[in-house]
Coordinates of C-alpha atoms in Angstrom, one line a residue:
Chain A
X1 CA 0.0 0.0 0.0
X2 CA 1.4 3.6 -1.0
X3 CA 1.7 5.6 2.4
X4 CA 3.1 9.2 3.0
X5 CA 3.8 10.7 6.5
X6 CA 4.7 13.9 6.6
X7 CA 6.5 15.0 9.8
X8 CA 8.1 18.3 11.2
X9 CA 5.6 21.0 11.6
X10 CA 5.3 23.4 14.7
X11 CA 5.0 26.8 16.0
X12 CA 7.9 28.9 14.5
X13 CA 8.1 32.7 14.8
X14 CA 8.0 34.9 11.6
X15 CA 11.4 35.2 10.3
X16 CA 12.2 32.1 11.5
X17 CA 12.9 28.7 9.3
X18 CA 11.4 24.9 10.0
X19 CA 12.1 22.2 7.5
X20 CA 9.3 19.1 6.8
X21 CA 9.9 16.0 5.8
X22 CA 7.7 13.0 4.0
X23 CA 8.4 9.8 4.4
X24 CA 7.2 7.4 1.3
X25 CA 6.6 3.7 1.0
X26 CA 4.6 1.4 -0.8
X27 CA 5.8 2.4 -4.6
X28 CA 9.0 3.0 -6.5
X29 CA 9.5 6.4 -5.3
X30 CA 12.4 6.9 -7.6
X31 CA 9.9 6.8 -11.0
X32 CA 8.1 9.8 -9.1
X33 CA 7.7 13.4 -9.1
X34 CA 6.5 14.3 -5.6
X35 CA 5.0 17.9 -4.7
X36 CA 3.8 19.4 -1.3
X37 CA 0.4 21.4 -1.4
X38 CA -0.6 23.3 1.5
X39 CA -4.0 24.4 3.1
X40 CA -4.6 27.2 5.3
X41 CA -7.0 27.1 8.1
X42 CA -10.3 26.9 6.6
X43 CA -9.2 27.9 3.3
X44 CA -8.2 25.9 0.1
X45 CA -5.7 23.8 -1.3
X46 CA -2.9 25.8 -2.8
X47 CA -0.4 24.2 -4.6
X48 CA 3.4 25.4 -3.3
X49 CA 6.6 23.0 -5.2
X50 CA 7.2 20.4 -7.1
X51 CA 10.1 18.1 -8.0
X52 CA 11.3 15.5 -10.3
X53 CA 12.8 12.2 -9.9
X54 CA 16.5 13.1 -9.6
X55 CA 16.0 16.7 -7.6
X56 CA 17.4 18.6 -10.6
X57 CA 14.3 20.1 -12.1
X58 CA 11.8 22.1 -9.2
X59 CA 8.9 24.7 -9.8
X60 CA 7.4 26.8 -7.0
X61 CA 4.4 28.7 -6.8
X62 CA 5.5 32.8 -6.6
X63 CA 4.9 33.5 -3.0
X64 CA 7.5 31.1 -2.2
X65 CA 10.3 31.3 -4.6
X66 CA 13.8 32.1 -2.4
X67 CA 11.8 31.3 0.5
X68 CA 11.3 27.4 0.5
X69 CA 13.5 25.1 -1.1
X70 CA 12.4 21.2 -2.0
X71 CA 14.9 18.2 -2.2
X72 CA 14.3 14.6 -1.7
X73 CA 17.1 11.9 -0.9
X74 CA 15.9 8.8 -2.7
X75 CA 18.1 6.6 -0.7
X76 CA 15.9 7.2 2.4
X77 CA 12.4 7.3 0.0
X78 CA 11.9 10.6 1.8
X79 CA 10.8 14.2 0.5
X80 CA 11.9 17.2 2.0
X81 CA 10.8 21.1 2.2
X82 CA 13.4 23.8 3.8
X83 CA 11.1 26.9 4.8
X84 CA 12.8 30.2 5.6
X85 CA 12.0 33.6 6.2
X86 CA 8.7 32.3 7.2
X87 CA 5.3 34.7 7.3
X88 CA 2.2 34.1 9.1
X89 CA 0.8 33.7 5.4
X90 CA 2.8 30.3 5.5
X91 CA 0.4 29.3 8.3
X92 CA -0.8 26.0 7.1
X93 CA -1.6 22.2 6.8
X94 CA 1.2 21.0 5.3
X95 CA 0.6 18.0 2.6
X96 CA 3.5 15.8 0.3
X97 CA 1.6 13.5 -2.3
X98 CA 3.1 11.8 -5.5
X99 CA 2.4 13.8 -8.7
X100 CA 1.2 11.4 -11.5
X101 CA 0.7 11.8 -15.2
X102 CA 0.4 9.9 -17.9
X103 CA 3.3 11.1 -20.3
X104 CA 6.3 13.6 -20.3
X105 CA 4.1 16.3 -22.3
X106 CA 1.3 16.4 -19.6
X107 CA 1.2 18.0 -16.1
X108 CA 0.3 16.4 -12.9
X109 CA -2.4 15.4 -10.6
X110 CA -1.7 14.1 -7.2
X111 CA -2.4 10.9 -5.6
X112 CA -2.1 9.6 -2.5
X113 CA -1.9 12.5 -0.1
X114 CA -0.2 11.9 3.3
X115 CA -2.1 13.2 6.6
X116 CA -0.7 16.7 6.7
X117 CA 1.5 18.3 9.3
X118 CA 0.6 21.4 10.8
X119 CA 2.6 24.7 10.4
X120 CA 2.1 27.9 12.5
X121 CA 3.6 31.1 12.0
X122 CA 2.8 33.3 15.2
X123 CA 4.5 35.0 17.8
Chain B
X1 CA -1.6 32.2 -13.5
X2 CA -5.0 30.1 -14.3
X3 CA -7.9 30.5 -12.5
X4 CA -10.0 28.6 -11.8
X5 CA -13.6 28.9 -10.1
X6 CA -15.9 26.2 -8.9
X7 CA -19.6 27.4 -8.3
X8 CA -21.4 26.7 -6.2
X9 CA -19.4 27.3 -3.1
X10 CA -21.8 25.5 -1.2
X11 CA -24.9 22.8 -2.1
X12 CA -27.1 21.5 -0.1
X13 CA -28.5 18.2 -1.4
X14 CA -30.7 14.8 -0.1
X15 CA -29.3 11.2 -0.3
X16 CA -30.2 10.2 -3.2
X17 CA -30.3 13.3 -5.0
X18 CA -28.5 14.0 -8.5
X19 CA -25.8 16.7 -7.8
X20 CA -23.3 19.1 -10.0
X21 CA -20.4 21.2 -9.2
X22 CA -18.8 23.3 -11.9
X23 CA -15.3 24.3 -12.3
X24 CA -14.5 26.6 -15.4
X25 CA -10.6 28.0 -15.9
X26 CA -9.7 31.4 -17.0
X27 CA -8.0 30.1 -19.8
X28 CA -8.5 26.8 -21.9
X29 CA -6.7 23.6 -20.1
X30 CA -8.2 21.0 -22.5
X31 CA -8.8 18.3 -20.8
X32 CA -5.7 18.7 -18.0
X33 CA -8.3 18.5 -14.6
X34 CA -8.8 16.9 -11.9
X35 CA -11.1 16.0 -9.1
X36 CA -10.6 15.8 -5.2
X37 CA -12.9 14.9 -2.0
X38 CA -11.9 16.2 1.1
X39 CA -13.4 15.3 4.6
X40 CA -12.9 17.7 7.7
X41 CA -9.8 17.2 9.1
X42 CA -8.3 14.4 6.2
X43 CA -6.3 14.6 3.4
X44 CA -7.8 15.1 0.0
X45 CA -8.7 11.9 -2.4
X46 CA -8.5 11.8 -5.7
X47 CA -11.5 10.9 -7.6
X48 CA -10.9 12.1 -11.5
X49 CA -8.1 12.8 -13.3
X50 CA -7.9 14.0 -17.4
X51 CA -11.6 15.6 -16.6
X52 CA -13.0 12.0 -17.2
X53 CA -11.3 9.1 -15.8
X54 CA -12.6 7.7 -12.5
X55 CA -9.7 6.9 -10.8
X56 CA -9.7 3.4 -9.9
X57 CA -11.5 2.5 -6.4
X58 CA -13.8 5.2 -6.7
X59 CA -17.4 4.8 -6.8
X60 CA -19.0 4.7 -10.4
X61 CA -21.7 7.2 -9.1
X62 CA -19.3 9.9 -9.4
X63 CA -18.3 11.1 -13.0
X64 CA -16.6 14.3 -14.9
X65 CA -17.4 15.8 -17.7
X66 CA -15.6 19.1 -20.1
X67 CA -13.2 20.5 -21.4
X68 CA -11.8 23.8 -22.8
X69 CA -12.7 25.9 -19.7
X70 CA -15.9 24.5 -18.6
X71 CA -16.2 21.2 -16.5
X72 CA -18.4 19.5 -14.0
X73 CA -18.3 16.9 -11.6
X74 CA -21.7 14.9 -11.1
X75 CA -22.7 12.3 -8.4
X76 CA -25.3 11.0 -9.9
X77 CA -27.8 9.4 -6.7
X78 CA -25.8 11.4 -3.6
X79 CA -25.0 8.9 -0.5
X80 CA -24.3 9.7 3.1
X81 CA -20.7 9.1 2.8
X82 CA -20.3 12.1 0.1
X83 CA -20.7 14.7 1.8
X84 CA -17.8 16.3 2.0
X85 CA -15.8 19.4 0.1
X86 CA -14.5 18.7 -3.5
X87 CA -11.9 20.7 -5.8
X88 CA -10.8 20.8 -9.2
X89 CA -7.6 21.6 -9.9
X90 CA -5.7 22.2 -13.5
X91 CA -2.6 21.0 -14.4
X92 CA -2.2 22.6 -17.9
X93 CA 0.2 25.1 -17.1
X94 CA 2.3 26.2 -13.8
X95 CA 1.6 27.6 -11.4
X96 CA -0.9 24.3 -10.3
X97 CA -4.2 25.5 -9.1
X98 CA -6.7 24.6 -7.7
X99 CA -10.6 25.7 -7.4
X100 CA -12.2 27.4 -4.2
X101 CA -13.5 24.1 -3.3
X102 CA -17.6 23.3 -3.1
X103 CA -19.2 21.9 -0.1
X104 CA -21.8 19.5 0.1
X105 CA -23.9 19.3 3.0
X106 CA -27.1 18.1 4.0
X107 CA -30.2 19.6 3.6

């Protein structure tokens, strides 16, 4: 069975850093690109990185470039998402999920989700 | 950036009943959408992917329809265990996004 656990979150001041991590089992996760998504507090899904099987190619939505930085170590199946200079905006449900498509020219829909970890930007 | 707006925002429906939630994108994204069900306090699950295709597991009752800039999602006799928030989201272009999000609830 695919599983993702997402681990990591807190209270962190603003201006301060945390770093998440998502552990993965169940699949190859070397074949995957693997994004996070975030949700805040009674609000919507908003998409925030992505990255592809080898960690060289990443995309992040605007509000987070030079802020967060993804990486993944695929000899520990684990996902990873360094977040610095952090705003109470960042305030958030925190998910990793498994991006799939179909072929090379397409873009991605996500499936399975792990649980979320929480994030809290407040002083 | 693509937007993309689901209407309504909320629907209050029966068991049993025939619902639809539409999602339409600022900007054509052919068939590049897919579907999501999200309980309180759980992780979203995908149910369609390529506007279409039910993704395996999930319930023939729900289906998706479009393309362009105009889709729906229909559940087509509503059961007790659907009720729940659902989102599009379009993955023709970056940045990813995703709709508002439509809740159904009971009436």
């Amino acid at each position: 069975e695919v599983h993702l656990v997402e681990s990591g979150g807190g209270l962190v001041q603003p201006g301060g850093s945390l770093g998440l991590s998502c552990a993965a089992s169940g699949f190859t996760f070397t074949t995957y690109w693997m994004t996070w998504v975030r949700q805040a507090p009674g609000k919507g899904l908003e998409w925030v990185t992505n990255i592809n099987q080898d960690g060289r190619e990443k995309y992040y939505v605007d509000s987070v470039k030079g802020r967060f930085t993804i990486s993944r170590d695929n000899a520990k199946n684990s996902l990873y998402l360094q977040m610095n200079s952090l705003r109470a905006e960042d305030t958030a449900v925190y998910y990793c999920a498994r991006a799939r498509r179909r072929s090379s020219s397409q873009g991605f829909w996500f499936d399975p989700w792990g649980q979320g970890t929480l994030v809290t930007v407040s002083s | 950036d693509i937007q993309m707006t689901q209407s309504p925002s909320t629907l209050s429906a029966s068991v049993g009943d025939r619902v639809t939630i539409t999602c339409r994108a600022s900007q054509s994204i052919s068939s590049w959408l897919a579907w999501y069900q999200q309980k309180p306090g759980k992780a979203p699950n995908l149910l369609i992917y390529k506007a279409s295709n039910l993704e395996s597991g999930v319930p023939s009752r729900f289906s998706g329809s479009g393309s362009g800039t105009e889709f729906t999602l229909t559940i087509s006799s509503l059961q007790p265990d659907d009720f729940a928030t659902y989102y599009c989201q379009q993955y023709n272009s970056y940045p990813l996004t995703f709709g508002g999000g439509t809740r159904v609830e009971i009436k």
